[in-house]
Tab-separated table of C-alpha atoms and ligand atoms in Angstrom:
chain	number	residue	atom	x	y	z
W	1	MET	CA	-22.785	12.701	-14.526
W	2	THR	CA	-26.531	11.147	-15.346
W	3	ASN	CA	-25.883	7.378	-16.259
W	4	LEU	CA	-27.756	6.876	-19.395
W	5	LEU	CA	-27.478	3.417	-19.512
W	6	HIS	CA	-30.931	1.789	-20.082
W	7	GLU	CA	-32.020	-1.416	-18.627
W	8	SER	CA	-33.667	-3.327	-21.437
W	9	TYR	CA	-31.609	-2.837	-24.746
W	10	ASP	CA	-32.540	-5.461	-27.141
W	11	CYS	CA	-30.230	-5.589	-30.060
W	12	ASN	CA	-31.521	-8.994	-31.238
W	13	ILE	CA	-32.144	-8.352	-35.152
W	14	GLU	CA	-34.570	-11.376	-35.556
W	15	ALA	CA	-36.558	-9.788	-32.568
W	16	ALA	CA	-36.670	-6.447	-34.065
W	17	ALA	CA	-39.889	-5.348	-35.655
W	18	PRO	CA	-39.317	-3.674	-39.251
W	19	ARG	CA	-40.141	-0.129	-38.993
W	20	PRO	CA	-42.375	1.271	-41.273
W	21	SER	CA	-40.556	3.376	-43.657
W	22	GLU	CA	-41.189	6.202	-45.886
W	23	ASP	CA	-37.416	7.144	-45.883
W	24	PRO	CA	-36.451	7.037	-49.741
W	25	LEU	CA	-32.815	6.372	-48.323
W	26	ALA	CA	-33.700	3.482	-46.411
W	27	VAL	CA	-31.780	0.175	-47.189
W	28	ASP	CA	-33.363	-3.028	-46.008
W	29	ALA	CA	-31.215	-5.347	-43.815
W	30	GLU	CA	-30.697	-8.156	-46.750
W	31	THR	CA	-29.517	-5.664	-49.146
W	32	MET	CA	-27.377	-4.149	-46.563
W	33	ARG	CA	-25.671	-7.552	-46.055
W	34	GLU	CA	-25.559	-8.193	-49.841
W	35	ILE	CA	-23.840	-4.752	-50.514
W	36	GLY	CA	-21.302	-5.058	-47.276
W	37	TYR	CA	-20.258	-8.539	-48.299
W	38	ARG	CA	-19.639	-7.444	-51.792
W	39	ALA	CA	-17.625	-4.503	-50.687
W	40	ILE	CA	-15.536	-7.079	-48.393
W	41	ASP	CA	-14.993	-9.230	-51.175
W	42	LEU	CA	-13.534	-6.254	-53.287
W	43	LEU	CA	-11.189	-5.508	-50.316
W	44	VAL	CA	-10.342	-9.060	-49.878
W	45	GLU	CA	-9.732	-9.464	-53.596
W	46	ARG	CA	-7.432	-6.220	-53.313
W	47	PHE	CA	-5.089	-7.519	-50.671
W	48	ALA	CA	-4.899	-11.155	-52.196
W	49	THR	CA	-3.565	-9.666	-55.395
W	50	LEU	CA	-1.891	-6.332	-54.214
W	51	ALA	CA	1.681	-7.647	-54.732
W	52	ASP	CA	0.887	-8.463	-58.287
W	53	GLN	CA	-0.780	-4.974	-58.957
W	54	PRO	CA	1.009	-2.100	-60.421
W	55	VAL	CA	2.309	-0.027	-57.628
W	56	ILE	CA	0.911	3.209	-58.909
W	57	GLU	CA	-1.594	3.913	-61.825
W	58	THR	CA	-2.204	7.502	-62.840
W	59	ALA	CA	-4.045	9.518	-65.549
W	60	THR	CA	-4.501	13.012	-66.764
W	61	ARG	CA	-7.048	15.465	-65.661
W	62	GLU	CA	-8.332	15.231	-69.167
W	63	GLU	CA	-8.838	11.253	-68.968
W	64	MET	CA	-10.289	11.594	-65.772
W	65	GLU	CA	-12.782	13.980	-66.680
W	66	GLN	CA	-13.736	11.797	-69.652
W	67	ARG	CA	-14.245	8.900	-67.329
W	68	LEU	CA	-16.360	10.712	-64.322
W	69	ARG	CA	-17.522	14.173	-65.156
W	70	GLU	CA	-21.385	14.077	-65.154
W	71	PRO	CA	-24.419	16.160	-63.839
W	72	PRO	CA	-25.551	14.585	-60.607
W	73	PRO	CA	-27.834	11.902	-61.442
W	74	ALA	CA	-31.569	12.265	-60.659
W	75	GLY	CA	-32.285	8.585	-60.194
W	76	GLY	CA	-30.296	5.855	-58.335
W	77	THR	CA	-27.687	3.265	-59.525
W	78	SER	CA	-27.517	-0.310	-58.607
W	79	PHE	CA	-24.722	-1.137	-56.185
W	80	GLU	CA	-23.105	-3.548	-58.835
W	81	GLY	CA	-23.175	-0.520	-61.293
W	82	LEU	CA	-21.407	1.607	-58.956
W	83	VAL	CA	-19.045	-1.187	-58.266
W	84	LYS	CA	-18.255	-1.520	-61.854
W	85	LYS	CA	-17.601	2.236	-62.205
W	86	LEU	CA	-15.361	2.289	-59.079
W	87	THR	CA	-13.144	-0.477	-60.071
W	88	GLU	CA	-13.166	0.367	-63.697
W	89	ASP	CA	-12.683	4.268	-63.623
W	90	VAL	CA	-11.800	5.329	-60.010
W	91	LEU	CA	-9.957	2.810	-57.989
W	92	PRO	CA	-7.332	1.692	-60.297
W	93	PHE	CA	-6.058	5.342	-60.564
W	94	THR	CA	-4.264	5.713	-57.388
W	95	SER	CA	-0.853	4.778	-55.825
W	96	ARG	CA	-0.962	1.208	-53.492
W	97	GLY	CA	0.911	2.972	-50.805
W	98	ASP	CA	0.693	-0.447	-48.812
W	99	HIS	CA	1.996	-2.457	-51.900
W	100	PRO	CA	5.204	-4.286	-50.611
W	101	ARG	CA	7.335	-2.754	-53.114
W	102	PHE	CA	6.076	0.984	-52.459
W	103	PHE	CA	9.102	2.473	-51.060
W	104	ALA	CA	8.375	6.337	-51.917
W	105	TYR	CA	7.586	9.135	-49.602
W	106	ILE	CA	6.138	7.580	-46.116
W	107	PRO	CA	4.336	4.227	-47.102
W	108	THR	CA	1.245	3.395	-45.162
W	109	SER	CA	0.298	-0.360	-44.861
W	110	PRO	CA	-2.674	-0.678	-42.599
W	111	THR	CA	-3.678	-4.137	-41.145
W	112	TRP	CA	-6.928	-5.731	-41.793
W	113	PRO	CA	-8.134	-5.283	-38.009
W	114	SER	CA	-7.464	-1.880	-38.265
W	115	ILE	CA	-9.429	-1.418	-41.353
W	116	ILE	CA	-12.469	-3.289	-40.027
W	117	GLY	CA	-11.853	-1.040	-36.889
W	118	ASP	CA	-12.277	2.004	-39.036
W	119	LEU	CA	-15.226	0.475	-40.951
W	120	LEU	CA	-16.732	-0.011	-37.294
W	121	ALA	CA	-16.189	3.429	-36.285
W	122	THR	CA	-17.813	4.607	-39.393
W	123	GLY	CA	-20.751	2.429	-39.211
W	124	PHE	CA	-21.419	2.970	-35.657
W	125	ASN	CA	-21.037	6.745	-36.572
W	126	ILE	CA	-19.597	7.610	-33.456
W	127	TYR	CA	-19.516	10.967	-32.402
W	128	GLN	CA	-16.417	11.254	-30.328
W	129	GLY	CA	-16.321	15.169	-29.380
W	130	ALA	CA	-17.996	14.844	-26.100
W	131	TRP	CA	-17.671	12.361	-23.266
W	132	ILE	CA	-21.505	12.081	-22.547
W	133	GLU	CA	-22.022	10.875	-26.311
W	134	SER	CA	-18.997	8.452	-26.416
W	135	ALA	CA	-17.986	7.290	-22.975
W	136	GLY	CA	-16.887	4.012	-24.436
W	137	PRO	CA	-14.826	5.263	-27.513
W	138	SER	CA	-13.401	8.371	-25.661
W	139	GLU	CA	-12.031	5.830	-22.909
W	140	VAL	CA	-10.624	3.826	-25.716
W	141	GLU	CA	-8.917	6.804	-26.842
W	142	LEU	CA	-7.612	7.677	-23.376
W	143	VAL	CA	-6.485	4.068	-23.245
W	144	VAL	CA	-4.515	4.173	-26.632
W	145	ILE	CA	-3.107	7.557	-25.584
W	146	ASP	CA	-1.826	6.016	-22.340
W	147	TRP	CA	-0.170	3.224	-24.315
W	148	PHE	CA	1.727	5.921	-26.407
W	149	ARG	CA	2.542	7.770	-23.338
W	150	ARG	CA	4.254	4.703	-21.847
W	151	TRP	CA	5.833	3.973	-25.230
W	152	VAL	CA	7.832	7.332	-25.219
W	153	GLY	CA	8.558	7.280	-21.789
W	154	TYR	CA	6.360	10.283	-21.052
W	155	PRO	CA	5.210	10.874	-17.270
W	156	GLU	CA	1.549	10.462	-16.106
W	157	THR	CA	0.877	14.310	-16.562
W	158	ALA	CA	1.111	13.910	-20.129
W	159	GLY	CA	-2.151	13.526	-22.287
W	160	GLY	CA	-2.979	13.956	-25.978
W	161	ILE	CA	-5.409	13.662	-28.824
W	162	LEU	CA	-5.764	11.552	-32.086
W	163	LEU	CA	-5.899	14.032	-35.270
W	164	SER	CA	-5.946	13.517	-38.810
W	165	GLY	CA	-2.150	13.110	-39.114
W	166	GLY	CA	1.346	14.667	-38.420
W	167	SER	CA	0.350	18.181	-40.093
W	168	ALA	CA	-2.431	18.632	-37.771
W	169	ALA	CA	-0.267	17.193	-34.707
W	170	ASN	CA	2.470	19.708	-35.365
W	171	MET	CA	-0.003	22.700	-35.704
W	172	THR	CA	-1.691	21.524	-32.495
W	173	ALA	CA	1.444	21.520	-30.675
W	174	LEU	CA	2.524	24.895	-32.023
W	175	ALA	CA	-0.684	26.360	-30.878
W	176	ALA	CA	-0.272	24.863	-27.355
W	177	ALA	CA	3.236	26.094	-27.107
W	178	ALA	CA	2.458	29.770	-28.350
W	179	ASP	CA	-0.259	29.812	-25.688
W	180	ALA	CA	1.898	28.488	-23.022
W	181	LYS	CA	4.905	30.548	-23.924
W	182	LEU	CA	3.594	33.897	-25.582
W	183	GLY	CA	0.058	34.140	-24.282
W	184	GLN	CA	-2.418	35.892	-26.419
W	185	ARG	CA	0.185	38.166	-28.505
W	186	ARG	CA	2.014	36.597	-31.190
W	187	ASP	CA	4.367	39.667	-32.200
W	188	GLY	CA	8.139	38.898	-31.898
W	189	GLY	CA	7.591	35.066	-31.200
W	190	VAL	CA	10.314	33.217	-32.726
W	191	ILE	CA	10.229	29.455	-33.978
W	192	TYR	CA	13.452	27.509	-34.729
W	193	ILE	CA	13.496	24.755	-37.200
W	194	SER	CA	16.160	23.048	-39.396
W	195	THR	CA	16.569	22.806	-43.017
W	196	GLN	CA	15.656	19.164	-42.629
W	197	ALA	CA	12.073	19.884	-40.784
W	198	HIS	CA	8.720	18.611	-42.325
W	199	SER	CA	7.084	21.293	-44.417
W	200	SER	CA	3.871	21.105	-42.112
W	201	VAL	CA	5.515	23.157	-39.589
W	202	ILE	CA	5.985	26.221	-41.808
W	203	ARG	CA	2.380	25.934	-42.865
W	204	ALA	CA	1.318	25.433	-39.331
W	205	ALA	CA	3.265	28.731	-38.335
W	206	ARG	CA	1.890	30.678	-41.167
W	207	VAL	CA	-1.449	29.568	-40.185
W	208	LEU	CA	-0.960	30.626	-36.537
W	209	GLY	CA	0.004	34.031	-37.427
W	210	PHE	CA	3.991	33.303	-37.669
W	211	PRO	CA	5.182	34.981	-41.056
W	212	SER	CA	8.577	33.542	-42.341
W	213	GLU	CA	10.574	36.521	-40.594
W	214	GLN	CA	9.378	34.846	-37.253
W	215	VAL	CA	10.874	31.237	-38.510
W	216	ARG	CA	14.483	30.629	-38.146
W	217	VAL	CA	15.682	28.032	-40.644
W	218	LEU	CA	19.172	26.455	-38.974
W	219	PRO	CA	21.742	24.491	-40.850
W	220	VAL	CA	22.515	21.001	-40.142
W	221	ASP	CA	25.671	18.835	-39.638
W	222	ASP	CA	27.026	15.958	-41.879
W	223	LEU	CA	24.425	13.773	-40.192
W	224	TYR	CA	21.588	16.123	-41.017
W	225	ARG	CA	20.817	16.935	-37.361
W	226	VAL	CA	20.268	20.519	-36.297
W	227	ARG	CA	23.602	22.358	-35.385
W	228	LEU	CA	23.243	23.338	-31.731
W	229	ASP	CA	25.895	26.145	-31.860
W	230	GLU	CA	23.766	27.805	-34.722
W	231	LEU	CA	20.512	27.439	-32.624
W	232	GLU	CA	21.984	28.991	-29.495
W	233	ARG	CA	23.461	31.867	-31.473
W	234	ALA	CA	20.230	32.491	-33.234
W	235	ILE	CA	18.511	32.308	-29.840
W	236	ASP	CA	20.988	34.868	-28.662
W	237	GLU	CA	20.613	37.144	-31.345
W	238	ASP	CA	17.064	37.110	-31.601
W	239	GLN	CA	16.881	37.842	-27.525
W	240	ALA	CA	19.212	40.818	-28.021
W	241	ALA	CA	16.907	42.166	-30.583
W	242	GLY	CA	13.994	42.199	-28.235
W	243	LEU	CA	12.316	39.292	-29.882
W	244	ARG	CA	10.745	36.344	-28.032
W	245	PRO	CA	12.183	33.017	-28.898
W	246	PHE	CA	9.839	30.349	-27.708
W	247	PHE	CA	9.520	27.209	-29.839
W	248	VAL	CA	12.048	24.619	-31.013
W	249	PHE	CA	10.915	22.159	-33.595
W	250	ALA	CA	13.153	19.040	-33.333
W	251	ASN	CA	13.114	16.030	-35.991
W	252	ALA	CA	12.791	12.556	-34.441
W	253	GLY	CA	13.312	10.909	-37.834
W	254	THR	CA	13.568	13.419	-40.585
W	255	THR	CA	11.296	12.640	-43.737
W	256	ASN	CA	14.542	13.042	-45.897
W	257	THR	CA	16.928	10.714	-44.098
W	258	GLY	CA	15.475	9.414	-40.688
W	259	SER	CA	17.877	11.458	-38.915
W	260	VAL	CA	17.152	12.558	-35.246
W	261	ASP	CA	18.293	15.620	-33.874
W	262	PRO	CA	20.240	15.615	-30.564
W	263	LEU	CA	17.213	15.460	-28.315
W	264	PRO	CA	18.819	15.251	-24.762
W	265	GLU	CA	20.990	18.495	-25.856
W	266	LEU	CA	18.036	20.506	-27.185
W	267	ALA	CA	16.107	19.519	-23.922
W	268	THR	CA	18.717	21.025	-21.878
W	269	LEU	CA	18.897	24.036	-24.118
W	270	CYS	CA	15.392	24.657	-24.262
W	271	GLU	CA	14.954	24.136	-20.454
W	272	ARG	CA	17.736	26.540	-19.750
W	273	ARG	CA	16.672	29.315	-22.378
W	274	GLY	CA	12.736	28.733	-21.315
W	275	LEU	CA	11.662	27.362	-24.685
W	276	TRP	CA	9.089	24.779	-25.939
W	277	LEU	CA	10.736	21.604	-27.354
W	278	HIS	CA	8.339	19.822	-29.836
W	279	ALA	CA	9.744	16.388	-31.209
W	280	ASP	CA	8.171	15.589	-34.713
W	281	ALA	CA	8.512	11.762	-34.665
W	282	ALA	CA	5.561	11.484	-36.853
W	283	TYR	CA	6.972	8.708	-39.008
W	284	GLY	CA	9.636	7.457	-36.849
W	285	GLY	CA	8.227	7.464	-33.294
W	286	PHE	CA	6.880	3.961	-33.321
W	287	ALA	CA	10.426	2.628	-33.504
W	288	VAL	CA	10.529	3.220	-29.807
W	289	LEU	CA	9.088	-0.203	-29.276
W	290	THR	CA	12.164	-1.605	-30.450
W	291	ASP	CA	15.821	-1.597	-29.076
W	292	ARG	CA	17.230	-0.238	-32.004
W	293	GLY	CA	14.510	2.492	-32.177
W	294	ARG	CA	14.879	3.395	-28.728
W	295	ARG	CA	18.371	4.091	-28.986
W	296	ALA	CA	18.203	6.249	-31.922
W	297	LEU	CA	15.397	8.347	-30.502
W	298	GLU	CA	17.214	8.529	-27.060
W	299	GLY	CA	15.622	11.650	-25.408
W	300	LEU	CA	12.250	11.681	-27.122
W	301	GLU	CA	10.661	11.895	-23.775
W	302	LEU	CA	12.353	14.872	-22.805
W	303	ALA	CA	10.389	17.212	-25.237
W	304	ASP	CA	7.481	19.129	-24.135
W	305	SER	CA	5.273	17.743	-26.806
W	306	ILE	CA	5.493	14.715	-29.332
W	307	THR	CA	3.821	14.092	-32.944
W	308	LEU	CA	3.273	10.366	-33.633
W	309	ASP	CA	1.396	9.096	-36.829
W	310	PRO	CA	-0.104	5.815	-36.242
W	311	HIS	CA	-1.181	5.957	-40.020
W	312	LYS	CA	2.908	5.323	-40.825
W	313	TRP	CA	4.667	3.075	-38.602
W	314	LEU	CA	2.031	1.704	-36.561
W	315	TYR	CA	0.048	0.158	-39.755
W	316	GLN	CA	-3.254	2.212	-39.572
W	317	PRO	CA	-5.161	3.232	-42.405
W	318	PHE	CA	-5.398	7.073	-43.104
W	319	GLU	CA	-6.131	9.165	-40.929
W	320	ALA	CA	-4.593	8.739	-37.739
W	321	GLY	CA	-2.191	11.216	-36.189
W	322	CYS	CA	-1.431	12.210	-32.588
W	323	VAL	CA	0.095	14.846	-30.365
W	324	ILE	CA	0.953	14.149	-26.973
W	325	VAL	CA	1.926	17.041	-24.617
W	326	ARG	CA	3.901	16.242	-21.466
W	327	ASP	CA	1.460	18.562	-19.423
W	328	ARG	CA	-1.811	17.734	-20.649
W	329	GLU	CA	-3.765	20.775	-18.966
W	330	LEU	CA	-1.664	23.092	-21.615
W	331	LEU	CA	-3.550	21.494	-24.380
W	332	HIS	CA	-6.871	21.854	-22.668
W	333	GLN	CA	-6.032	25.634	-21.817
W	334	SER	CA	-5.520	26.321	-25.539
W	335	PHE	CA	-8.567	24.753	-27.047
W	336	TYR	CA	-11.309	24.713	-24.370
W	337	ILE	CA	-14.157	26.893	-25.370
W	338	SER	CA	-17.876	26.653	-23.772
W	339	PRO	CA	-20.754	28.108	-25.950
W	340	ASP	CA	-24.277	27.830	-24.662
W	341	TYR	CA	-25.354	25.251	-27.087
W	342	LEU	CA	-22.845	22.846	-25.647
W	343	ARG	CA	-23.430	23.288	-22.092
W	344	ASP	CA	-25.403	20.094	-21.842
W	345	ALA	CA	-22.417	18.211	-22.918
W	346	GLU	CA	-19.801	19.896	-20.504
W	347	VAL	CA	-17.732	17.848	-18.354
W	348	SER	CA	-16.605	18.956	-14.868
W	349	GLY	CA	-13.151	18.125	-13.307
W	350	ASP	CA	-10.637	15.710	-15.144
W	351	ARG	CA	-12.292	12.650	-14.835
W	352	GLU	CA	-14.391	12.472	-18.156
W	353	ILE	CA	-12.619	13.940	-21.103
W	354	ASN	CA	-14.385	15.713	-24.094
W	355	PHE	CA	-12.016	15.266	-26.705
W	356	SER	CA	-13.279	18.302	-28.389
W	357	ASP	CA	-11.971	20.362	-25.575
W	358	LEU	CA	-8.129	19.480	-26.616
W	359	GLY	CA	-8.026	20.347	-30.410
W	360	ILE	CA	-9.709	22.078	-33.347
W	361	GLN	CA	-12.416	19.240	-34.222
W	362	LEU	CA	-15.811	19.428	-32.625
W	363	SER	CA	-17.326	16.817	-34.683
W	364	ARG	CA	-14.691	13.988	-34.793
W	365	ARG	CA	-14.542	10.492	-35.619
W	366	SER	CA	-13.283	7.715	-33.393
W	367	ARG	CA	-9.757	7.284	-34.583
W	368	ALA	CA	-8.724	5.220	-31.435
W	369	LEU	CA	-11.160	2.354	-32.278
W	370	LYS	CA	-8.639	0.833	-35.053
W	371	ILE	CA	-5.756	1.703	-33.179
W	372	TRP	CA	-7.325	-0.291	-30.109
W	373	MET	CA	-8.436	-3.177	-31.902
W	374	SER	CA	-5.309	-3.831	-34.105
W	375	VAL	CA	-3.123	-3.554	-31.014
W	376	LYS	CA	-5.060	-5.866	-29.192
W	377	TYR	CA	-5.544	-8.432	-32.097
W	378	PHE	CA	-2.106	-8.533	-32.593
W	379	GLY	CA	-0.568	-7.523	-29.248
W	380	VAL	CA	2.525	-5.300	-28.903
W	381	ASP	CA	4.987	-8.139	-29.145
W	382	ALA	CA	4.054	-8.685	-32.914
W	383	ILE	CA	4.187	-5.070	-33.744
W	384	ARG	CA	7.564	-4.640	-32.388
W	385	ASP	CA	8.872	-7.482	-34.135
W	386	GLN	CA	7.264	-6.277	-37.331
W	387	ILE	CA	9.099	-2.804	-36.975
W	388	ASP	CA	12.268	-4.649	-36.234
W	389	ARG	CA	11.688	-6.520	-39.332
W	390	CYS	CA	11.658	-3.485	-41.163
W	391	LEU	CA	14.958	-2.055	-39.544
W	392	ASP	CA	16.494	-5.284	-40.740
W	393	LEU	CA	15.287	-4.708	-44.156
W	394	VAL	CA	16.791	-1.333	-44.286
W	395	GLU	CA	20.134	-2.962	-43.131
W	396	THR	CA	19.841	-5.403	-46.068
W	397	THR	CA	19.419	-2.438	-48.264
W	398	ARG	CA	22.526	-0.768	-46.868
W	399	ARG	CA	24.756	-3.843	-47.258
W	400	TYR	CA	23.462	-4.333	-50.594
W	401	VAL	CA	24.482	-0.789	-51.821
W	402	GLU	CA	27.829	-0.996	-50.224
W	403	ASP	CA	28.552	-4.242	-52.040
W	404	ALA	CA	26.948	-3.075	-55.460
W	405	ALA	CA	29.198	-1.528	-58.078
W	406	GLU	CA	27.961	1.857	-59.294
W	407	VAL	CA	25.877	2.670	-56.330
W	408	GLU	CA	26.521	4.770	-53.441
W	409	ILE	CA	24.892	5.377	-50.166
W	410	LEU	CA	24.254	9.026	-49.410
W	411	CYS	CA	23.243	9.155	-45.700
W	412	PRO	CA	23.184	6.446	-42.640
W	413	ALA	CA	20.467	4.212	-42.933
W	414	THR	CA	18.338	5.385	-40.223
W	415	LEU	CA	14.704	4.561	-38.897
W	416	GLY	CA	13.455	2.908	-42.084
W	417	ILE	CA	15.068	5.107	-44.637
W	418	VAL	CA	18.048	4.783	-46.927
W	419	CYS	CA	19.221	7.629	-49.466
W	420	LEU	CA	21.437	6.178	-52.272
W	421	ARG	CA	22.321	7.244	-55.940
W	422	ARG	CA	23.406	5.270	-59.044
W	423	HIS	CA	27.059	6.525	-59.922
W	424	PRO	CA	28.591	5.068	-62.672
W	425	GLU	CA	32.364	5.357	-63.069
W	426	GLY	CA	33.443	8.450	-64.803
W	427	VAL	CA	30.308	10.225	-64.568
W	428	ASP	CA	31.136	13.006	-62.151
W	429	ASP	CA	28.583	16.187	-63.517
W	430	GLU	CA	26.106	16.658	-60.825
W	431	GLN	CA	23.325	17.409	-63.328
W	432	GLN	CA	24.293	14.229	-65.490
W	433	LEU	CA	23.981	12.240	-62.424
W	434	GLU	CA	20.743	13.770	-61.353
W	435	ALA	CA	19.124	13.000	-64.873
W	436	LEU	CA	20.371	9.633	-64.706
W	437	ASN	CA	18.946	8.801	-61.250
W	438	SER	CA	15.620	10.681	-61.895
W	439	ASP	CA	15.199	8.668	-65.103
W	440	LEU	CA	15.782	5.458	-63.146
W	441	ILE	CA	13.190	6.292	-60.783
W	442	ALA	CA	10.711	7.054	-63.581
W	443	ARG	CA	11.592	3.962	-65.248
W	444	LEU	CA	11.124	1.968	-62.273
W	445	THR	CA	7.679	3.610	-61.676
W	446	ALA	CA	6.750	2.597	-65.329
W	447	THR	CA	7.465	-0.954	-64.817
W	448	GLY	CA	4.704	-0.972	-61.979
W	449	ARG	CA	6.785	-3.117	-60.117
W	450	GLY	CA	7.975	-0.854	-57.413
W	451	MET	CA	8.481	2.702	-56.380
W	452	VAL	CA	10.836	5.084	-54.919
W	453	SER	CA	10.840	8.938	-54.481
W	454	SER	CA	13.755	11.388	-54.720
W	455	THR	CA	15.008	14.098	-52.502
W	456	ARG	CA	17.920	16.470	-52.222
W	457	LEU	CA	20.687	16.049	-49.601
W	458	HIS	CA	23.062	19.120	-49.279
W	459	GLY	CA	21.917	19.965	-52.782
W	460	VAL	CA	22.614	16.489	-54.109
W	461	TYR	CA	19.875	14.443	-55.989
W	462	ALA	CA	19.141	11.324	-54.133
W	463	ILE	CA	16.918	8.223	-54.397
W	464	ARG	CA	15.079	7.646	-51.176
W	465	LEU	CA	13.824	4.352	-50.275
W	466	CYS	CA	11.497	4.169	-46.955
W	467	VAL	CA	11.052	0.547	-45.803
W	468	LEU	CA	7.957	0.519	-43.302
W	469	ASN	CA	5.525	-2.100	-44.951
W	470	HIS	CA	4.648	-5.107	-42.896
W	471	SER	CA	4.025	-7.183	-45.852
W	472	THR	CA	7.505	-6.143	-47.693
W	473	THR	CA	9.867	-9.164	-47.752
W	474	GLU	CA	13.773	-9.303	-48.526
W	475	ASP	CA	12.988	-10.356	-52.283
W	476	ASP	CA	10.794	-7.335	-52.680
W	477	VAL	CA	13.620	-5.088	-51.139
W	478	LEU	CA	16.285	-6.817	-53.679
W	479	GLU	CA	13.891	-6.734	-56.758
W	480	VAL	CA	13.784	-2.946	-56.450
W	481	LEU	CA	17.590	-2.731	-55.551
W	482	ARG	CA	18.568	-4.623	-58.528
W	483	PHE	CA	16.823	-2.497	-60.857
W	484	LEU	CA	18.255	0.488	-59.469
W	485	SER	CA	21.642	-0.991	-59.596
W	486	THR	CA	21.821	-3.039	-62.885
W	487	THR	CA	19.425	-1.290	-65.262
W	488	PRO	CA	21.568	0.302	-68.098
W	489	VAL	CA	21.950	4.001	-68.018
W	490	SER	CA	23.580	6.204	-70.448
T	501	PLP	C1	8.436	13.734	-40.165
T	501	PLP	C2	7.035	14.179	-40.529
T	501	PLP	N1	6.385	15.053	-40.009
T	501	PLP	C3	4.917	15.392	-40.423
T	501	PLP	C4	4.424	14.787	-41.513
T	501	PLP	C5	3.074	15.154	-41.815
T	501	PLP	O1	2.297	14.022	-41.764
T	501	PLP	P1	0.674	14.113	-42.253
T	501	PLP	O2	0.986	13.594	-43.866
T	501	PLP	O3	0.171	12.686	-41.627
T	501	PLP	O4	0.090	15.233	-42.107
T	501	PLP	C6	5.285	13.679	-42.218
T	501	PLP	C7	4.891	13.124	-43.292
T	501	PLP	O5	5.326	12.446	-43.873
T	501	PLP	C8	6.688	13.402	-41.605
T	501	PLP	O6	7.157	12.608	-42.372
């Protein structure tokens, strides 16, 4: 490979002669600074006041149309004018997913170094599809994925790629598994998931040519883990019918309850039957850094592939997902393609890596920079301690619920998630309980002080809290729990 490092590379801004410009889109250095500092001030102000802002503000389509609909302007607007418009009509109408009392869905709470890392990746406009154009950032991605590899306990044969999120990671894993196990023909290939699987796998199956008749949805036990006997029975039946079972999608932290499928047993079964085992550890996976998380995720390293979402429990801003495959060559076999117009960027051997050979994106940003910067800035110990603190807060929640009158816990508190419901004495009608609990959620949201979401567990309506935010304190958790347990309900 040619070394394209130039000898004299003077990046001293004072020494740089101003370039004559007829570029109507050019912005001079002073204005760049002014705009940039203004934007950073906006962000710092946001973080400083976040805990006092409403957790979510929303509006109808009509309201938003009134605020924002306009023809494309022929002339420009001052940056201050844009800031005014943004701060009055656009940015308020969002959830604050990183608010310390946002416990709905899966919270995302990026740290400042990770945000700045993303800003730099954008500003440097890194093209990270080909090694030749991004040797530095590509090496950073290799390093970051190697960190993940070690954390989950994979061997050195493993490798992966950073993607937009868990949905893309699950789809990428399914594509690699289908190629490895079925070859080019998809007919008869059967996928096994549990009722608790994330919906992204169903979408991935559909997109990759596996209609719902080729997806078996298996029941779970009392702890919301896939039933092994049902899985083996389904595989037997499908094989007897001449179908081709090939993919088991295991949950390593379900979105509903945080439960983890029996990974060691699943790995043994998949090995024996020749199926690919994928572990979706999108939100829960980084808990392996802690002792408690490692125990909960026992056997994760036995899967053929793993989904991890740094934009969930590794405190990165959207978008940051990752798939790691135990045999990294299989990713390459699925995605590598070599058109004439990209021959100049081709790499030979496996020293340099073109990340566009490992996934669906050719043009891709550097997602590794923000992860690398923030992990190096804080160190792994601080991140581990923080994940541990979230696990403690979930324990606090469990204890609170156990002691509170009129509230019951609906699943074991696992990997940052607790499900509960208000259950006043004498009210046993399920419909009434559902109405009462969904009303509580709506009332909490309306206060702007906190946000939780709902789900169904074995058909029962549940309030679900997911505590992953690094800035959440015990007081934040208790404030929301007090609201849910003491607000008068009829
Ligand atoms: C277990 C699990 N898998 C996959 C996903 C999808 O991830 P993303 O929203 O990043 O596409 C989620 C999202 O919450 C999830 O919890």
